[in-house]
Tab-separated table of C-alpha atoms in Angstrom:
chain	number	residue	atom	x	y	z
A	13	UNK	CA	5.246	-13.999	180.584
A	14	UNK	CA	7.311	-15.334	178.203
A	15	UNK	CA	4.245	-16.782	176.060
A	16	UNK	CA	2.786	-13.589	176.169
A	17	UNK	CA	6.274	-11.662	175.027
A	18	UNK	CA	6.708	-14.165	173.149
A	19	UNK	CA	2.832	-13.381	171.141
A	20	UNK	CA	3.446	-10.293	170.655
A	21	UNK	CA	6.978	-10.470	169.064
A	22	UNK	CA	5.380	-12.952	166.447
A	23	UNK	CA	2.232	-10.307	165.257
A	24	UNK	CA	4.541	-6.855	166.301
A	25	UNK	CA	5.985	-7.652	162.699
A	26	UNK	CA	2.538	-8.344	161.273
A	27	UNK	CA	1.137	-5.161	162.360
A	28	UNK	CA	4.215	-3.283	161.524
A	29	UNK	CA	3.427	-4.184	157.805
A	30	UNK	CA	-0.421	-3.812	158.287
A	31	UNK	CA	0.437	-0.069	159.655
A	32	UNK	CA	-0.541	2.329	157.755
A	33	UNK	CA	1.625	4.706	158.814
A	34	UNK	CA	5.150	4.092	160.428
A	35	UNK	CA	6.802	8.042	161.257
A	36	UNK	CA	5.142	11.261	160.842
A	37	UNK	CA	5.786	14.249	163.094
A	38	UNK	CA	3.228	14.460	166.265
A	39	UNK	CA	1.756	17.571	167.737
A	40	UNK	CA	4.127	18.967	170.852
A	41	UNK	CA	6.725	16.249	169.688
A	42	UNK	CA	10.018	17.380	171.183
A	43	UNK	CA	12.234	14.169	170.270
A	44	UNK	CA	13.542	12.463	167.218
A	45	UNK	CA	10.577	10.506	164.611
A	46	UNK	CA	11.357	6.805	165.458
A	47	UNK	CA	14.608	4.888	163.583
A	48	UNK	CA	13.297	2.992	160.006
A	49	UNK	CA	17.337	3.050	159.208
A	50	UNK	CA	20.385	2.079	160.618
A	51	UNK	CA	21.821	5.330	160.878
A	52	UNK	CA	18.783	7.522	161.937
A	53	UNK	CA	19.121	4.462	164.663
A	54	UNK	CA	22.794	5.830	165.007
A	55	UNK	CA	21.771	9.246	164.978
A	56	UNK	CA	19.657	8.675	167.821
A	57	UNK	CA	21.886	7.339	170.107
A	58	UNK	CA	24.099	10.467	169.119
A	59	UNK	CA	21.648	12.695	170.342
A	60	UNK	CA	21.187	10.840	173.668
A	61	UNK	CA	25.151	10.090	173.608
A	62	UNK	CA	26.013	14.036	173.585
A	63	UNK	CA	23.642	14.899	175.989
A	64	UNK	CA	25.812	12.860	178.424
A	65	UNK	CA	28.275	15.539	177.821
A	66	UNK	CA	25.867	19.103	177.425
A	67	UNK	CA	24.200	18.424	180.221
A	68	UNK	CA	26.581	17.943	183.301
A	69	UNK	CA	28.813	20.611	181.124
A	70	UNK	CA	25.442	23.528	181.171
A	71	UNK	CA	24.992	22.632	184.842
A	72	UNK	CA	28.483	22.995	185.604
A	73	UNK	CA	28.514	26.049	184.559
A	74	UNK	CA	25.233	27.449	185.853
A	75	UNK	CA	26.626	26.323	189.104
A	76	UNK	CA	30.164	27.871	188.717
A	77	UNK	CA	27.735	31.098	187.582
A	78	UNK	CA	25.825	31.612	190.665
A	79	UNK	CA	28.974	30.310	193.004
A	80	UNK	CA	30.797	33.461	191.461
A	81	UNK	CA	27.611	36.236	191.636
A	82	UNK	CA	27.327	35.391	195.232
A	83	UNK	CA	30.749	34.215	196.325
A	84	UNK	CA	32.398	37.234	195.135
A	85	UNK	CA	29.835	40.500	195.193
A	86	UNK	CA	30.603	43.817	196.623
A	87	UNK	CA	29.064	42.942	199.674
A	88	UNK	CA	30.264	39.671	200.426
A	89	UNK	CA	34.268	40.025	198.941
A	90	UNK	CA	34.946	43.921	199.014
A	91	UNK	CA	38.644	43.224	198.476
A	92	UNK	CA	39.045	40.946	195.339
A	93	UNK	CA	42.135	39.284	195.387
A	94	UNK	CA	44.811	40.456	192.754
A	95	UNK	CA	45.602	36.667	191.584
A	96	UNK	CA	45.851	37.001	187.733
A	97	UNK	CA	46.586	33.321	186.659
A	98	UNK	CA	46.600	29.804	187.845
A	99	UNK	CA	48.398	27.193	186.276
A	100	UNK	CA	46.749	24.311	187.277
A	101	UNK	CA	43.264	25.860	186.507
A	102	UNK	CA	44.593	26.961	183.159
A	103	UNK	CA	45.318	23.122	182.251
A	104	UNK	CA	42.435	21.878	183.520
A	105	UNK	CA	40.353	23.786	181.041
A	106	UNK	CA	42.208	24.116	178.533
A	107	UNK	CA	42.786	19.832	178.066
A	108	UNK	CA	39.276	18.699	179.676
A	109	UNK	CA	37.676	20.315	176.983
A	110	UNK	CA	39.763	18.842	174.387
A	111	UNK	CA	39.319	15.822	175.955
A	112	UNK	CA	35.713	16.104	175.856
A	113	UNK	CA	35.588	17.619	171.660
A	114	UNK	CA	38.030	13.933	171.019
A	115	UNK	CA	35.100	11.497	172.543
A	116	UNK	CA	32.385	13.560	170.444
A	117	UNK	CA	34.439	13.856	167.288
A	118	UNK	CA	35.215	10.512	166.780
A	119	UNK	CA	31.950	9.212	167.047
A	120	UNK	CA	30.763	12.131	164.938
A	121	UNK	CA	33.671	11.444	161.966
A	122	UNK	CA	32.180	8.245	162.190
A	123	UNK	CA	28.493	8.907	161.845
A	124	UNK	CA	29.430	11.350	159.051
A	125	UNK	CA	31.267	8.548	156.981
A	126	UNK	CA	28.336	6.423	157.076
A	127	UNK	CA	26.052	8.790	156.473
A	128	UNK	CA	27.736	8.961	152.719
A	129	UNK	CA	28.980	5.325	152.276
A	130	UNK	CA	26.805	2.764	152.509
A	131	UNK	CA	27.917	-0.361	153.138
A	132	UNK	CA	26.373	-2.417	149.829
A	133	UNK	CA	26.173	-1.681	146.528
A	134	UNK	CA	22.492	0.269	145.765
A	135	UNK	CA	20.108	-2.081	144.315
A	136	UNK	CA	17.891	0.854	142.924
A	137	UNK	CA	18.389	4.447	141.844
A	138	UNK	CA	15.423	7.508	142.231
A	139	UNK	CA	15.926	11.035	141.772
A	140	UNK	CA	14.179	13.247	143.157
A	141	UNK	CA	13.943	16.849	141.667
A	142	UNK	CA	12.595	20.125	143.649
A	143	UNK	CA	9.798	21.935	141.889
A	144	UNK	CA	7.515	25.084	143.174
A	145	UNK	CA	5.456	23.457	144.510
A	146	UNK	CA	5.941	19.484	144.538
A	147	UNK	CA	8.634	16.915	143.349
A	148	UNK	CA	9.182	14.926	140.723
A	149	UNK	CA	10.530	11.445	140.711
A	150	UNK	CA	12.300	9.212	138.491
A	151	UNK	CA	13.072	5.681	138.840
A	152	UNK	CA	16.224	5.393	136.630
A	153	UNK	CA	16.790	0.991	137.189
A	154	UNK	CA	15.033	-1.063	134.864
A	155	UNK	CA	15.183	-0.330	130.819
A	156	UNK	CA	12.185	1.566	130.852
A	157	UNK	CA	12.546	4.521	133.871
A	158	UNK	CA	9.331	5.113	135.378
A	159	UNK	CA	8.291	9.114	136.279
A	160	UNK	CA	5.293	10.960	137.683
A	161	UNK	CA	4.789	14.042	139.692
A	162	UNK	CA	4.144	14.374	143.742
A	163	UNK	CA	1.418	16.744	145.173
A	164	UNK	CA	0.084	17.161	148.494
A	165	UNK	CA	-2.864	15.287	148.496
A	166	UNK	CA	-5.858	17.581	148.250
A	167	UNK	CA	-9.067	16.818	150.511
A	168	UNK	CA	-11.068	17.034	147.388
A	169	UNK	CA	-9.007	13.631	146.328
A	170	UNK	CA	-8.895	11.699	149.178
A	171	UNK	CA	-12.212	9.540	148.531
A	172	UNK	CA	-10.568	9.100	144.847
A	173	UNK	CA	-7.494	8.103	146.225
A	174	UNK	CA	-8.915	5.580	148.742
A	175	UNK	CA	-6.933	7.590	151.385
A	176	UNK	CA	-9.862	8.775	153.774
A	177	UNK	CA	-7.753	8.137	157.334
A	178	UNK	CA	-6.773	11.081	158.070
A	179	UNK	CA	-4.267	9.135	160.639
A	180	UNK	CA	-2.439	7.227	157.879
A	181	UNK	CA	-2.746	10.185	155.557
A	182	UNK	CA	-2.183	13.232	157.636
A	183	UNK	CA	-3.625	16.947	156.089
A	184	UNK	CA	-0.277	18.984	154.739
A	185	UNK	CA	2.033	15.816	154.792
A	186	UNK	CA	-0.242	13.041	152.762
A	187	UNK	CA	1.296	13.473	148.738
A	188	UNK	CA	-0.896	11.716	145.750
A	189	UNK	CA	1.733	9.713	144.813
A	190	UNK	CA	3.886	8.451	147.103
A	191	UNK	CA	7.536	6.489	146.225
A	192	UNK	CA	7.365	2.922	146.649
A	193	UNK	CA	10.521	1.214	147.441
A	194	UNK	CA	11.056	-2.337	148.946
A	195	UNK	CA	12.240	-3.277	152.186
A	196	UNK	CA	15.741	-4.356	152.967
A	197	UNK	CA	16.867	-2.318	149.859
A	198	UNK	CA	19.653	0.290	149.692
A	199	UNK	CA	18.674	2.966	147.551
A	200	UNK	CA	20.731	6.136	145.872
A	201	UNK	CA	18.738	9.044	145.629
A	202	UNK	CA	20.168	12.226	143.478
A	203	UNK	CA	18.383	14.882	144.555
A	204	UNK	CA	18.587	18.177	142.801
A	205	UNK	CA	15.914	20.796	141.664
A	206	UNK	CA	14.915	23.130	138.476
A	207	UNK	CA	14.062	26.408	140.181
A	208	UNK	CA	15.405	27.226	143.363
A	209	UNK	CA	17.127	25.604	146.148
A	210	UNK	CA	14.989	23.203	148.151
A	211	UNK	CA	15.763	19.997	150.776
A	212	UNK	CA	14.692	16.468	150.083
A	213	UNK	CA	14.323	15.695	154.034
A	214	UNK	CA	13.024	12.418	155.827
A	215	UNK	CA	13.681	11.954	159.766
A	216	UNK	CA	12.944	8.375	160.261
A	217	UNK	CA	15.631	7.678	157.279
A	218	UNK	CA	18.312	9.993	158.741
A	219	UNK	CA	18.457	11.761	155.662
A	220	UNK	CA	18.057	15.646	154.736
A	221	UNK	CA	20.302	16.479	151.311
A	222	UNK	CA	19.880	19.985	149.135
A	223	UNK	CA	17.686	20.379	146.094
A	224	UNK	CA	19.946	22.785	144.083
A	225	UNK	CA	19.583	23.668	140.224
A	226	UNK	CA	22.028	22.988	138.357
A	227	UNK	CA	23.936	20.564	140.978
A	228	UNK	CA	23.492	16.389	141.360
A	229	UNK	CA	23.957	15.581	145.132
A	230	UNK	CA	23.358	11.852	146.391
A	231	UNK	CA	21.856	10.417	149.207
A	232	UNK	CA	21.214	6.642	149.860
A	233	UNK	CA	18.726	5.021	152.308
A	234	UNK	CA	18.290	1.099	153.528
A	235	UNK	CA	14.554	1.179	155.126
A	236	UNK	CA	14.144	-1.788	158.086
A	237	UNK	CA	10.467	-1.271	158.459
A	238	UNK	CA	7.935	-1.698	156.205
A	239	UNK	CA	5.143	1.028	156.429
A	240	UNK	CA	4.361	4.734	155.058
A	241	UNK	CA	7.266	7.583	156.113
A	242	UNK	CA	6.340	11.403	155.738
A	243	UNK	CA	9.232	14.383	155.243
A	244	UNK	CA	9.050	17.894	153.653
A	245	UNK	CA	10.570	20.269	151.514
A	246	UNK	CA	13.267	21.146	154.577
A	247	UNK	CA	14.774	24.623	152.528
A	248	UNK	CA	12.844	28.372	153.072
A	249	UNK	CA	12.170	27.542	148.995
A	250	UNK	CA	9.287	30.262	149.374
A	251	UNK	CA	5.779	30.865	149.530
A	252	UNK	CA	4.300	27.429	149.525
A	253	UNK	CA	7.397	25.898	150.838
A	254	UNK	CA	5.385	24.372	153.681
A	255	UNK	CA	3.462	22.424	150.811
A	256	UNK	CA	5.872	20.213	149.404
A	257	UNK	CA	4.856	16.647	151.938
A	258	UNK	CA	7.527	13.849	150.651
A	259	UNK	CA	5.790	10.094	151.661
A	260	UNK	CA	7.558	6.900	151.066
A	261	UNK	CA	6.390	3.484	151.399
A	262	UNK	CA	8.528	1.163	152.258
A	263	UNK	CA	6.818	-2.722	151.130
A	264	UNK	CA	7.195	-6.385	150.854
A	265	UNK	CA	9.918	-7.132	148.047
A	266	UNK	CA	6.486	-8.888	146.027
A	267	UNK	CA	4.462	-6.202	146.864
A	268	UNK	CA	6.850	-3.437	145.186
A	269	UNK	CA	7.376	-5.773	142.371
A	270	UNK	CA	3.292	-6.224	141.422
A	271	UNK	CA	3.322	-2.383	141.960
A	272	UNK	CA	6.163	-1.330	139.733
A	273	UNK	CA	5.082	-3.834	136.959
A	274	UNK	CA	1.605	-1.994	136.803
A	275	UNK	CA	2.755	1.316	137.627
A	276	UNK	CA	4.109	1.444	134.251
A	277	UNK	CA	1.533	1.043	132.624
A	278	UNK	CA	-1.014	2.875	134.849
A	279	UNK	CA	0.238	5.159	137.901
A	280	UNK	CA	-2.652	5.775	139.085
A	281	UNK	CA	-4.900	1.883	139.292
A	282	UNK	CA	-1.366	0.954	140.666
A	283	UNK	CA	-1.882	3.287	143.906
A	284	UNK	CA	-5.145	2.687	144.129
A	285	UNK	CA	-4.644	-1.661	144.182
A	286	UNK	CA	-1.590	-0.974	146.827
A	287	UNK	CA	-3.464	1.259	149.178
A	288	UNK	CA	-6.256	-1.548	148.485
A	289	UNK	CA	-3.497	-3.947	149.087
A	290	UNK	CA	-2.670	-3.114	152.317
A	291	UNK	CA	-5.968	-1.882	153.821
A	292	UNK	CA	-7.123	-5.773	153.408
A	293	UNK	CA	-3.736	-6.811	154.858
A	294	UNK	CA	-4.017	-4.540	157.984
A	295	UNK	CA	-7.959	-5.884	158.376
A	296	UNK	CA	-6.728	-10.091	158.019
A	297	UNK	CA	-4.332	-8.929	161.064
A	298	UNK	CA	-6.950	-7.272	163.142
A	299	UNK	CA	-9.506	-9.870	162.723
A	300	UNK	CA	-6.604	-12.215	163.050
A	301	UNK	CA	-7.257	-11.205	167.000
A	302	UNK	CA	-6.108	-12.947	169.796
A	303	UNK	CA	-4.986	-16.031	167.217
A	304	UNK	CA	-2.413	-14.475	165.402
A	305	UNK	CA	-0.574	-14.473	168.587
A	306	UNK	CA	-1.510	-17.869	168.961
A	307	UNK	CA	0.279	-19.514	165.188
């Protein structure tokens, strides 16, 4: 059993790296998407943490309401008490909520602070501009910035882009040009808009920031898992609001450096080469089969 678990542990990073997608919305999804950053891990923990307060309080209130309705209805209690207050009860319902709020407020403030303060100086800066109905990106690191537009991928363009796998490149979420970033790298994202208010949101990274014309907002992320992540504009910005997906591909440092060098000359060819490289890597891992876990 230990050998099996060890094999799975060895194979998992390979499969994760080779997987064409890592996080995207699922039909009838109720929970949050899998976390790809430490911040999203904290958000998921905080969601579970607050449920330990919300569920018991909700049940308590429902039980008290039901008890009052049944116990003190006119038929069961024709002569109501004339007591106007009780000091002990008033102290309990004043101090109790204060204590609960303190237990919720302290970790929420810590999480809020962490979301705005990266642990290290960002290694690269990316500018995202919301446009009706697409995104424009600009890599601002390096002497020669890289800029391109990102539109929702049309079905007729899938074959040419090498993105015919709808599981990896889902309808209404896949884009023609994704953001490509290296794994384990802190990325600063500067967000703005050129026309109306949009919002740059990537659920798996735990980031969501408004894109406001004439204003530059800032957020950051540090992806810890390679893969393809999908988000969307999360502001009701107009008739084609639903067609502003965001795609971020997290790759190894070597793959990113190769893509960046090629993208500077020809973005389309660089994207095709990267997609083909990742697809061949997935095939290699699949072909390895049981032998991969034994290595």
